[in-house]
CSV table of N, CA and C in Angstrom, one decimal:
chain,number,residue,atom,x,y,z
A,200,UNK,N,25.5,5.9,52.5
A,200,UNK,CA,24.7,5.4,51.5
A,200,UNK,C,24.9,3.8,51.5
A,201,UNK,N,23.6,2.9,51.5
A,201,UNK,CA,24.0,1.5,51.5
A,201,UNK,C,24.4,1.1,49.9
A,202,UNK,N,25.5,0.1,50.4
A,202,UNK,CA,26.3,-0.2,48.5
A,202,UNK,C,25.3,-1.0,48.1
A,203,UNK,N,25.7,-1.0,46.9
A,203,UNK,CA,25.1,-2.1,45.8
A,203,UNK,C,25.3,-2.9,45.4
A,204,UNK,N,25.2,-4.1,45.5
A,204,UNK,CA,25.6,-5.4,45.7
A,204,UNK,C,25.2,-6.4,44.0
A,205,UNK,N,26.1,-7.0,43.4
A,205,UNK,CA,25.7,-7.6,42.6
A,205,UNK,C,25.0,-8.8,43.2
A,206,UNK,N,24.1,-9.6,42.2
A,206,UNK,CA,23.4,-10.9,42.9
A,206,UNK,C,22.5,-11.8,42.3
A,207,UNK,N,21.9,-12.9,42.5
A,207,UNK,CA,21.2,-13.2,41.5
A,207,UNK,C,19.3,-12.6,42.0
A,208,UNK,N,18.9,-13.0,40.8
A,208,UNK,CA,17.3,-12.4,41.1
A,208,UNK,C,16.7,-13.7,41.5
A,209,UNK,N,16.1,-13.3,42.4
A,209,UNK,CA,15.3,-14.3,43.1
A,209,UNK,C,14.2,-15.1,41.9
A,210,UNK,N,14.2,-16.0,42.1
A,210,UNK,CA,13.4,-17.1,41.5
A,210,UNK,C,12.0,-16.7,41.6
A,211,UNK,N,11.3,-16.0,42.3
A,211,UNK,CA,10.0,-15.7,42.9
A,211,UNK,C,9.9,-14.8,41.6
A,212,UNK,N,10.5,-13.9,40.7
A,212,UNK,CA,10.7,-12.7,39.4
A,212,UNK,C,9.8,-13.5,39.1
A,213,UNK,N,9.0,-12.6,38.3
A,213,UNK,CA,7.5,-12.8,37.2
A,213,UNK,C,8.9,-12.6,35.8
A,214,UNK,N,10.1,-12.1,35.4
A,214,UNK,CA,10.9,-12.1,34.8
A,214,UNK,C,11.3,-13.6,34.4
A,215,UNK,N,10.9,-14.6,35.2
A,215,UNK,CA,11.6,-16.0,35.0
A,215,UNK,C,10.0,-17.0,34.3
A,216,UNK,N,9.0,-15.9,34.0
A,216,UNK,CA,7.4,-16.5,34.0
A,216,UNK,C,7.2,-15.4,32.4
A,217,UNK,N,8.4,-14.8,31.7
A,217,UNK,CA,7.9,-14.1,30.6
A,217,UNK,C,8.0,-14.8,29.8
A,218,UNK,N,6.8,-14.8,28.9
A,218,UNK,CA,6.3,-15.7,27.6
A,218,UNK,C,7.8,-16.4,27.0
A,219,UNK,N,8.8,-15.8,26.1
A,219,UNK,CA,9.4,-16.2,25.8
A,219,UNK,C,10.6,-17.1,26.9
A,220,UNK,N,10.5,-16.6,27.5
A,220,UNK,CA,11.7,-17.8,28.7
A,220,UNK,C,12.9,-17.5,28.5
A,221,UNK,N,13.2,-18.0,29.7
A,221,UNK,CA,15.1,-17.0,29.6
A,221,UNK,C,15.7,-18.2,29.5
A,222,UNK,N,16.8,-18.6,28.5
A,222,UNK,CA,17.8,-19.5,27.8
A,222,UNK,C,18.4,-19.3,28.2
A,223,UNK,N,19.9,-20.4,28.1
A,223,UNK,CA,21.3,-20.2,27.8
A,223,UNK,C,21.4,-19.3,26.7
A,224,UNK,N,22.3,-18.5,27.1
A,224,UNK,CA,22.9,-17.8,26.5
A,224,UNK,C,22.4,-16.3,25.9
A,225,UNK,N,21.1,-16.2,27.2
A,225,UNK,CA,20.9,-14.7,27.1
A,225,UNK,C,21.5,-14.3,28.1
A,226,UNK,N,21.8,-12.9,28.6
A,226,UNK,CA,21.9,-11.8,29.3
A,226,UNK,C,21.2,-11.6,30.4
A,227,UNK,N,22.2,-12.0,31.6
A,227,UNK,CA,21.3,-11.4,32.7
A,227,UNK,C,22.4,-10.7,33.5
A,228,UNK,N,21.8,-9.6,34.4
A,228,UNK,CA,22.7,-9.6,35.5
A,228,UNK,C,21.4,-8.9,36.4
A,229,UNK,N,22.1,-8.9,37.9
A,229,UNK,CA,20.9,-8.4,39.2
A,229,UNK,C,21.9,-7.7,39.9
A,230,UNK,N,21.1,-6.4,40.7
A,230,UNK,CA,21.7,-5.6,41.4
A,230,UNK,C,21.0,-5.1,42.3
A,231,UNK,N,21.4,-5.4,43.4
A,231,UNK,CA,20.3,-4.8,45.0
A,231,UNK,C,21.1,-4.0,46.2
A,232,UNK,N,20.0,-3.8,47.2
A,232,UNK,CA,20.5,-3.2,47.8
A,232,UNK,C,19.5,-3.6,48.6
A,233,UNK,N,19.5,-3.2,50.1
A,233,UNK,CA,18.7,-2.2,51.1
A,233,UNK,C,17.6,-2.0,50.6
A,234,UNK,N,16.0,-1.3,50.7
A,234,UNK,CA,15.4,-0.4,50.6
A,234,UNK,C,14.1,-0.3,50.8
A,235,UNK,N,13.1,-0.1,51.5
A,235,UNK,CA,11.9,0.2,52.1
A,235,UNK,C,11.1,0.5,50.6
A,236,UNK,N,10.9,1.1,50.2
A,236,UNK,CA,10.4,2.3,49.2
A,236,UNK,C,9.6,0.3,47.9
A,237,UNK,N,8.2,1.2,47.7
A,237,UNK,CA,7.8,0.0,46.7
A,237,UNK,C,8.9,0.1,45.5
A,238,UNK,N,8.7,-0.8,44.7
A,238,UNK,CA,9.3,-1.2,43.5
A,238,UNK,C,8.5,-0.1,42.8
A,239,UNK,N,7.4,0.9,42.0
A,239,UNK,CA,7.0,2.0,41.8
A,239,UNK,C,7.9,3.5,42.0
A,240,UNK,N,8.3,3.4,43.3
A,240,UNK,CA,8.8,4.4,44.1
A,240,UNK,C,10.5,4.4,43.7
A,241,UNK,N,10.9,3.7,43.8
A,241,UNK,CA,12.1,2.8,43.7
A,241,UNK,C,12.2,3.2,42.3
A,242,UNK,N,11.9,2.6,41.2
A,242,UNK,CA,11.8,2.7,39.7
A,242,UNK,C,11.8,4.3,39.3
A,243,UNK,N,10.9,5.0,39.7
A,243,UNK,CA,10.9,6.4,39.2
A,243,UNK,C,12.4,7.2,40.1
A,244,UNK,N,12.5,6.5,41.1
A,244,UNK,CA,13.7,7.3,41.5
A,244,UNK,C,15.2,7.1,40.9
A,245,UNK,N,15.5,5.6,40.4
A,245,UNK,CA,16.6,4.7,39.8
A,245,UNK,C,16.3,5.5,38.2
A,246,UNK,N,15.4,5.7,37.7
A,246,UNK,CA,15.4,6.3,36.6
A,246,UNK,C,15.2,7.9,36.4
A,247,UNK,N,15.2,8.6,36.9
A,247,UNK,CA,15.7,9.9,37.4
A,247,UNK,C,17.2,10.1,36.6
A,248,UNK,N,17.5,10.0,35.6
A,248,UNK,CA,19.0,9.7,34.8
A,248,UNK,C,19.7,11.0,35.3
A,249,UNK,N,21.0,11.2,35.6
A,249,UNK,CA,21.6,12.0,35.4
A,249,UNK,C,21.9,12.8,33.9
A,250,UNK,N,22.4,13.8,34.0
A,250,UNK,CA,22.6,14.4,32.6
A,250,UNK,C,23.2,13.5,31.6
A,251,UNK,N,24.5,12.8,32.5
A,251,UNK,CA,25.8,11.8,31.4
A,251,UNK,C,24.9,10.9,30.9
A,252,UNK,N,23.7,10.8,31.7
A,252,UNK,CA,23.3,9.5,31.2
A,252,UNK,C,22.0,9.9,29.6
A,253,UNK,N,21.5,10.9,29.8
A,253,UNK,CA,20.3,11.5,29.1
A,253,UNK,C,21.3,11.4,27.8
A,254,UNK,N,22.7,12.0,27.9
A,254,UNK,CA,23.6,12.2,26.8
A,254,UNK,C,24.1,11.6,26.4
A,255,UNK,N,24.1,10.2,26.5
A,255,UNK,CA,24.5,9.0,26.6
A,255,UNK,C,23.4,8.3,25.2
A,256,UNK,N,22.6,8.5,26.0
A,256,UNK,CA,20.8,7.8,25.7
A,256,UNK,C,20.9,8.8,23.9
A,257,UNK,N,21.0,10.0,24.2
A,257,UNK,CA,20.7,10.4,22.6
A,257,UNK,C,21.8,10.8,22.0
A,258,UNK,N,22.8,10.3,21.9
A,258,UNK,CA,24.4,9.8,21.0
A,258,UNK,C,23.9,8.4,20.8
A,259,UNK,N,23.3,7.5,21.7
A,259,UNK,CA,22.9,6.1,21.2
A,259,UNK,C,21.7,6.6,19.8
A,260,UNK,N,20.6,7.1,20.3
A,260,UNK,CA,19.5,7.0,19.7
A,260,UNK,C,19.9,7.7,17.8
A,261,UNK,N,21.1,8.8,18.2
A,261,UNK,CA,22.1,8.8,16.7
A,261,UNK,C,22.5,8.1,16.0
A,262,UNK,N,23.3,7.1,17.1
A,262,UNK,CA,24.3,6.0,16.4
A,262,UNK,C,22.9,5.3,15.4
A,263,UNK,N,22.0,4.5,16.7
A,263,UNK,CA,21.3,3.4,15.8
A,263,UNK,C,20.3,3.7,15.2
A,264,UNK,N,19.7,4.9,15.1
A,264,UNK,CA,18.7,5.2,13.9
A,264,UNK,C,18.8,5.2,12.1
A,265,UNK,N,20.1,5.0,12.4
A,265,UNK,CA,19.8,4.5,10.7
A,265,UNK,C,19.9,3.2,10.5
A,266,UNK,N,20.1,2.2,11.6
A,266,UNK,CA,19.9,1.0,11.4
A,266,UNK,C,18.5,0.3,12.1
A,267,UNK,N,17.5,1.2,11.8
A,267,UNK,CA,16.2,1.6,12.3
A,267,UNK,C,15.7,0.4,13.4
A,268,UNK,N,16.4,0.9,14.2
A,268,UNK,CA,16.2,0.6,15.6
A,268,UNK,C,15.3,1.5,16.3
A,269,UNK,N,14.6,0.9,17.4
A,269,UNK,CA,13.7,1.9,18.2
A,269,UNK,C,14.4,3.0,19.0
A,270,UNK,N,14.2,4.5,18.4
A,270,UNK,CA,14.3,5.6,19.4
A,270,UNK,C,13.8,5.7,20.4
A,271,UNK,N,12.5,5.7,20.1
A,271,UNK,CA,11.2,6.5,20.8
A,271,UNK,C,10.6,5.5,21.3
A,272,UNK,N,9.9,5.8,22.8
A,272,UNK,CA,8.9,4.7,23.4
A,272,UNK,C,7.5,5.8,23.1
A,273,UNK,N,6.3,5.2,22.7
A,273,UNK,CA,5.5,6.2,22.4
A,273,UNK,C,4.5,5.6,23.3
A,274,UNK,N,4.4,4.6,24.2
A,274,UNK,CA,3.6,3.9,25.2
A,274,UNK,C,2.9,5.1,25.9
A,275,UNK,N,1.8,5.7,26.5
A,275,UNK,CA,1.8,6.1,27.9
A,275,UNK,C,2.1,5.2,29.2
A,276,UNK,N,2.2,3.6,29.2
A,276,UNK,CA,2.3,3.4,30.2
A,276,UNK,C,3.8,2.9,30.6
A,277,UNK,N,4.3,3.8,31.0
A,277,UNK,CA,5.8,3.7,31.3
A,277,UNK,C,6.5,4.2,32.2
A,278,UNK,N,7.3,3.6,32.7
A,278,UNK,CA,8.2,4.1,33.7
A,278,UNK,C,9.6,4.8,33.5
A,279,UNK,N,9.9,6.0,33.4
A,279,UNK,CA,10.8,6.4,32.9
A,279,UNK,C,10.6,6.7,31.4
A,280,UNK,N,11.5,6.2,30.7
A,280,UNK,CA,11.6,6.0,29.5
A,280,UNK,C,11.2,4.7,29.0
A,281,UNK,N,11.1,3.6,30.4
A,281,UNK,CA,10.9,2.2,29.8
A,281,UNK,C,9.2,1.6,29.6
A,282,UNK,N,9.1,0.8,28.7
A,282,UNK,CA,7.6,0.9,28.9
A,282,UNK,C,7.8,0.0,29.9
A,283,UNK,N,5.6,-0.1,30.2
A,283,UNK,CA,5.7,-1.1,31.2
A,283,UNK,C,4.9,-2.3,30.3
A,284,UNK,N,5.6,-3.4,30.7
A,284,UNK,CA,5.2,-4.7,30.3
A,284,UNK,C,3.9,-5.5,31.3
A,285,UNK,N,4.2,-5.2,32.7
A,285,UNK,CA,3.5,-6.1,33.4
A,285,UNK,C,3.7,-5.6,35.1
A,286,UNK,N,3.1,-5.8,35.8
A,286,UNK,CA,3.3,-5.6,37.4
A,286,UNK,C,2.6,-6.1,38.4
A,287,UNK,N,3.0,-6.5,39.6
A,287,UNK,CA,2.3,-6.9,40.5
A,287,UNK,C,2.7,-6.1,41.7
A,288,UNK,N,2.5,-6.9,42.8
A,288,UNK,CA,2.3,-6.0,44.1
A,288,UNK,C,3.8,-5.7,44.3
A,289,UNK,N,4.5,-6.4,43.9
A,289,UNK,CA,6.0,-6.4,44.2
A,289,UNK,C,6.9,-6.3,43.3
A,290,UNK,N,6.3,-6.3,42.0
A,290,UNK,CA,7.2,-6.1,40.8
A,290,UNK,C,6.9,-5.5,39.5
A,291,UNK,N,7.8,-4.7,39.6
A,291,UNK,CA,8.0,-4.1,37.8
A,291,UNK,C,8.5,-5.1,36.4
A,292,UNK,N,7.8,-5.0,35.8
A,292,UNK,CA,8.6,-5.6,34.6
A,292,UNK,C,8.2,-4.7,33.3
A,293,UNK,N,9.4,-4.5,32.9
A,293,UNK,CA,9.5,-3.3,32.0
A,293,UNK,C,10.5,-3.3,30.7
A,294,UNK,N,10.3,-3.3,29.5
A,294,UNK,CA,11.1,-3.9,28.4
A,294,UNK,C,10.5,-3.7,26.9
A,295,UNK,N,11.3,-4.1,25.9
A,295,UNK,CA,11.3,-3.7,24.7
A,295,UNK,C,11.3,-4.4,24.0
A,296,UNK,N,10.9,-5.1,23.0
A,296,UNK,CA,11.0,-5.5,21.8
A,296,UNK,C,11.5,-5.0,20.7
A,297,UNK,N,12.7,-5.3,19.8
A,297,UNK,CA,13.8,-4.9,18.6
A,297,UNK,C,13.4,-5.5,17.9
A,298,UNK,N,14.6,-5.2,16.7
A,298,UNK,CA,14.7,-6.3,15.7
A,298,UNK,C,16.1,-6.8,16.0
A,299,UNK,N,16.8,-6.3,16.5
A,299,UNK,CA,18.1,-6.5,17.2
A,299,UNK,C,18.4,-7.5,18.4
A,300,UNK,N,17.4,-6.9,19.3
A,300,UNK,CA,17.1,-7.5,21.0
A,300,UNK,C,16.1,-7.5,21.6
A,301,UNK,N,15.6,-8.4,22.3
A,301,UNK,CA,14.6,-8.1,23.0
A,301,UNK,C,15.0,-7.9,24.8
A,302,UNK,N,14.6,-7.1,25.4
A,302,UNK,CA,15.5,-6.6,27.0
A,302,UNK,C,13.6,-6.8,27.8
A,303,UNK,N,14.4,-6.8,28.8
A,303,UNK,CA,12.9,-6.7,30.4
A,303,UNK,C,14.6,-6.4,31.2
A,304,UNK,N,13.4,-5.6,32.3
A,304,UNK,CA,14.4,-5.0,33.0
A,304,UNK,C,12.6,-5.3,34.6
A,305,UNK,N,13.8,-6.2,35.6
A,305,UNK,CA,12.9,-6.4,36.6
A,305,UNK,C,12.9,-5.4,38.0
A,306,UNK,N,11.9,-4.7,38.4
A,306,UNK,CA,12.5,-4.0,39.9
A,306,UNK,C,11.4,-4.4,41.0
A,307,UNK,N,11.9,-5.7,41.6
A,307,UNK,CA,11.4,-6.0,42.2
A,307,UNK,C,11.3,-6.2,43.9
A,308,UNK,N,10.9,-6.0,44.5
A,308,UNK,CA,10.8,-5.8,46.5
A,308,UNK,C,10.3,-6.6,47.2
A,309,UNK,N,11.8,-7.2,48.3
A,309,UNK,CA,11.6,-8.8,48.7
A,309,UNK,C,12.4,-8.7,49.6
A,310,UNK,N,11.8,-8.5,51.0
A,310,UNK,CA,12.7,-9.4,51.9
A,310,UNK,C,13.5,-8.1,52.4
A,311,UNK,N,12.8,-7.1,52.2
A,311,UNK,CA,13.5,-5.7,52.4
A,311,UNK,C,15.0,-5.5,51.6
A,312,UNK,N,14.6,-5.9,50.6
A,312,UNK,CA,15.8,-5.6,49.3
A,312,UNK,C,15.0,-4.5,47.9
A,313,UNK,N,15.8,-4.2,47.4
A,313,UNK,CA,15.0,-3.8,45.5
A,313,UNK,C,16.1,-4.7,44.6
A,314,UNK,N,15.8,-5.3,44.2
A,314,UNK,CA,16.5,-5.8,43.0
A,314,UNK,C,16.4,-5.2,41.6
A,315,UNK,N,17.5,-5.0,40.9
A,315,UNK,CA,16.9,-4.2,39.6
A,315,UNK,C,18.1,-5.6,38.8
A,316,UNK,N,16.8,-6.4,37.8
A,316,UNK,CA,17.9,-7.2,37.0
A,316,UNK,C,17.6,-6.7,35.0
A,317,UNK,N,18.4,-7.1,34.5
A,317,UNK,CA,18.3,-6.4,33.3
A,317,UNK,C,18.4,-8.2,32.6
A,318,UNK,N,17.6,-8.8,31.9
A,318,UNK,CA,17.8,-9.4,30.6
A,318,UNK,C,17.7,-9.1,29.2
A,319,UNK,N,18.3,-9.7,28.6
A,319,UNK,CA,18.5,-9.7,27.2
A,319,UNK,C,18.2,-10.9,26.3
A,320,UNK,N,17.9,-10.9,25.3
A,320,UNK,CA,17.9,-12.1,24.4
A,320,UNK,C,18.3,-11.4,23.0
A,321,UNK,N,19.2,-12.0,22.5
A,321,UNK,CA,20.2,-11.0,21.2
A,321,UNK,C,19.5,-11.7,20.3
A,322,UNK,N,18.6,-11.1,18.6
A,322,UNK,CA,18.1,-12.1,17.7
A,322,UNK,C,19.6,-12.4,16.5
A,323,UNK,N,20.6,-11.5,16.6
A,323,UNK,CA,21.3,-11.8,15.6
A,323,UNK,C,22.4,-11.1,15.3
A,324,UNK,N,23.7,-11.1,14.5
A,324,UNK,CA,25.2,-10.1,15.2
A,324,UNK,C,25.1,-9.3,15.2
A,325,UNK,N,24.2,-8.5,14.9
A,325,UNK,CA,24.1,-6.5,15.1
A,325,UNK,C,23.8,-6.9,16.8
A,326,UNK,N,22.7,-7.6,17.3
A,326,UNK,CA,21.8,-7.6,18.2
A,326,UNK,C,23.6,-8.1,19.8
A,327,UNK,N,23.7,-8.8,19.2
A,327,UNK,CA,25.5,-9.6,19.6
A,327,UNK,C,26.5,-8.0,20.4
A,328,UNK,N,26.3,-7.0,18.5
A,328,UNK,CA,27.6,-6.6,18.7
A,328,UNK,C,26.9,-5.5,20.0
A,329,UNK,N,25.9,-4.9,19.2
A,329,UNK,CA,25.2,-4.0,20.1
A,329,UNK,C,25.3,-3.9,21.4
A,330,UNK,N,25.2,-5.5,22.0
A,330,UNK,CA,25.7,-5.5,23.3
A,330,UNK,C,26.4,-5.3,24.1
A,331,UNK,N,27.2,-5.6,23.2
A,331,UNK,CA,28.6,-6.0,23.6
A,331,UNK,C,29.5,-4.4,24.2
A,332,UNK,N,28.9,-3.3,23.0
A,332,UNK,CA,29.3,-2.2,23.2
A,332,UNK,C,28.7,-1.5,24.2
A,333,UNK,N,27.4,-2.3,24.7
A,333,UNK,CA,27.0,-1.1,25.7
A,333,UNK,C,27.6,-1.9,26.9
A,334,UNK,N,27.6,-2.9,27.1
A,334,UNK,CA,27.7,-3.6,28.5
A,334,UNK,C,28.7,-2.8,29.4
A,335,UNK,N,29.8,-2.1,29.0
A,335,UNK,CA,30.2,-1.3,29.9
A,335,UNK,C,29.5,0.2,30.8
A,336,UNK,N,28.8,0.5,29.6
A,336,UNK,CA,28.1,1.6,29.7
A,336,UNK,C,26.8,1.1,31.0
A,337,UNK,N,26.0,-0.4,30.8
A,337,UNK,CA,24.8,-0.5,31.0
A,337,UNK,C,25.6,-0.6,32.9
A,338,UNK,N,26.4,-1.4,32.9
A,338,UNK,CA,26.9,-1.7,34.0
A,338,UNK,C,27.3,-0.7,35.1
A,339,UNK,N,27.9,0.8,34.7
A,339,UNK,CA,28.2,2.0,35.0
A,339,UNK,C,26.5,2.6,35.6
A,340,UNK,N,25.9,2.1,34.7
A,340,UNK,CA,24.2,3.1,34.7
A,340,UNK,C,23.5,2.3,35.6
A,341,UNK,N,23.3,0.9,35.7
A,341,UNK,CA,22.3,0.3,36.0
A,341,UNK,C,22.9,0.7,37.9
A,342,UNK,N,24.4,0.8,38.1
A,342,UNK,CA,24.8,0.5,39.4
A,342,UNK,C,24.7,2.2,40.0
A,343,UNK,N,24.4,2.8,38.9
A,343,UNK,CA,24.2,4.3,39.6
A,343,UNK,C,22.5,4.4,40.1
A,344,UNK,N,21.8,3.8,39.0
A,344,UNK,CA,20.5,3.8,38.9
A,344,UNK,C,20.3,3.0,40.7
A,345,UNK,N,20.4,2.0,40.9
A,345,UNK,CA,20.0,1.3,41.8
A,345,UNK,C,20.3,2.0,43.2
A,346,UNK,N,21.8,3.0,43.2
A,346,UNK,CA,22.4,3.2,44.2
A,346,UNK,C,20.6,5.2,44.7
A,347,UNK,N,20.2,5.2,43.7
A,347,UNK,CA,19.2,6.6,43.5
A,347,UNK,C,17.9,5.8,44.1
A,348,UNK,N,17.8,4.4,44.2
A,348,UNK,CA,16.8,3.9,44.6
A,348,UNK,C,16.3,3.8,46.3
């Protein structure tokens, strides 16, 4: 199996072109690999969650519903669980709006790579701590997700 390599997202991301703009002092990280397969193909396979992860997802959707955070995506147009925001021939961009955080998650196909990068922009200390507590978790998931791609 080709590894997974942490890295930065190429500059070419429609993720570096979203309305609000990525600042100092949001959240990013990028993870690639290898892979033929479009950024479509790629996406629905990286999000294919394992059980740990489904069980993961609804112990979260516990914890934060009484600090009425978004459960539910009720979009039809989505990937996974994530909605879709925007796409082109080569890229996904897919993400959420909180009152907590706002996240895009990019999966993009370049150069015979898939990059999968995750941003954040935190509004405020729940949005802070929130992070803080998944970032082990997201790191564990995103490097399994990419390695399914």
């Amino acid at each position: 199996m080709t590894r997974v390599h942490a890295t930065e997202l190429p500059r070419s991301s429609l993720l570096y072109q979203q309305p609000a703009g990525i600042r100092p002092g949001d959240f990013m990280d990028c993870y690639a690999k290898p892979c033929d397969l479009p950024p479509e193909e790629a996406a629905e396979r990286a999000f294919r969650f394992p059980a740990w992860v489904s069980a993961l997802m609804r112990l979260r959707n516990l914890l934060v519903a009484p600090f009425g955070l978004n459960t539910e995506v009720t979009t039809p147009d989505r990937v996974g669980f994530f909605p879709l925001v925007t796409r082109s021939d080569d890229e996904l961009i897919l993400g959420l709006d909180d009152s907590h955080l706002d996240f895009r998650i990019s999966v993009l196909k370049q150069d015979g790579q898939i990059y999968f990068a995750t941003w954040v922009r935190t509004k405020n200390r729940f949005g802070r701590l929130y992070l803080r507590a998944i970032m082990p978790f997201h790191i564990l998931i995103v490097r399994n997700a990419v390695k399914r791609a």
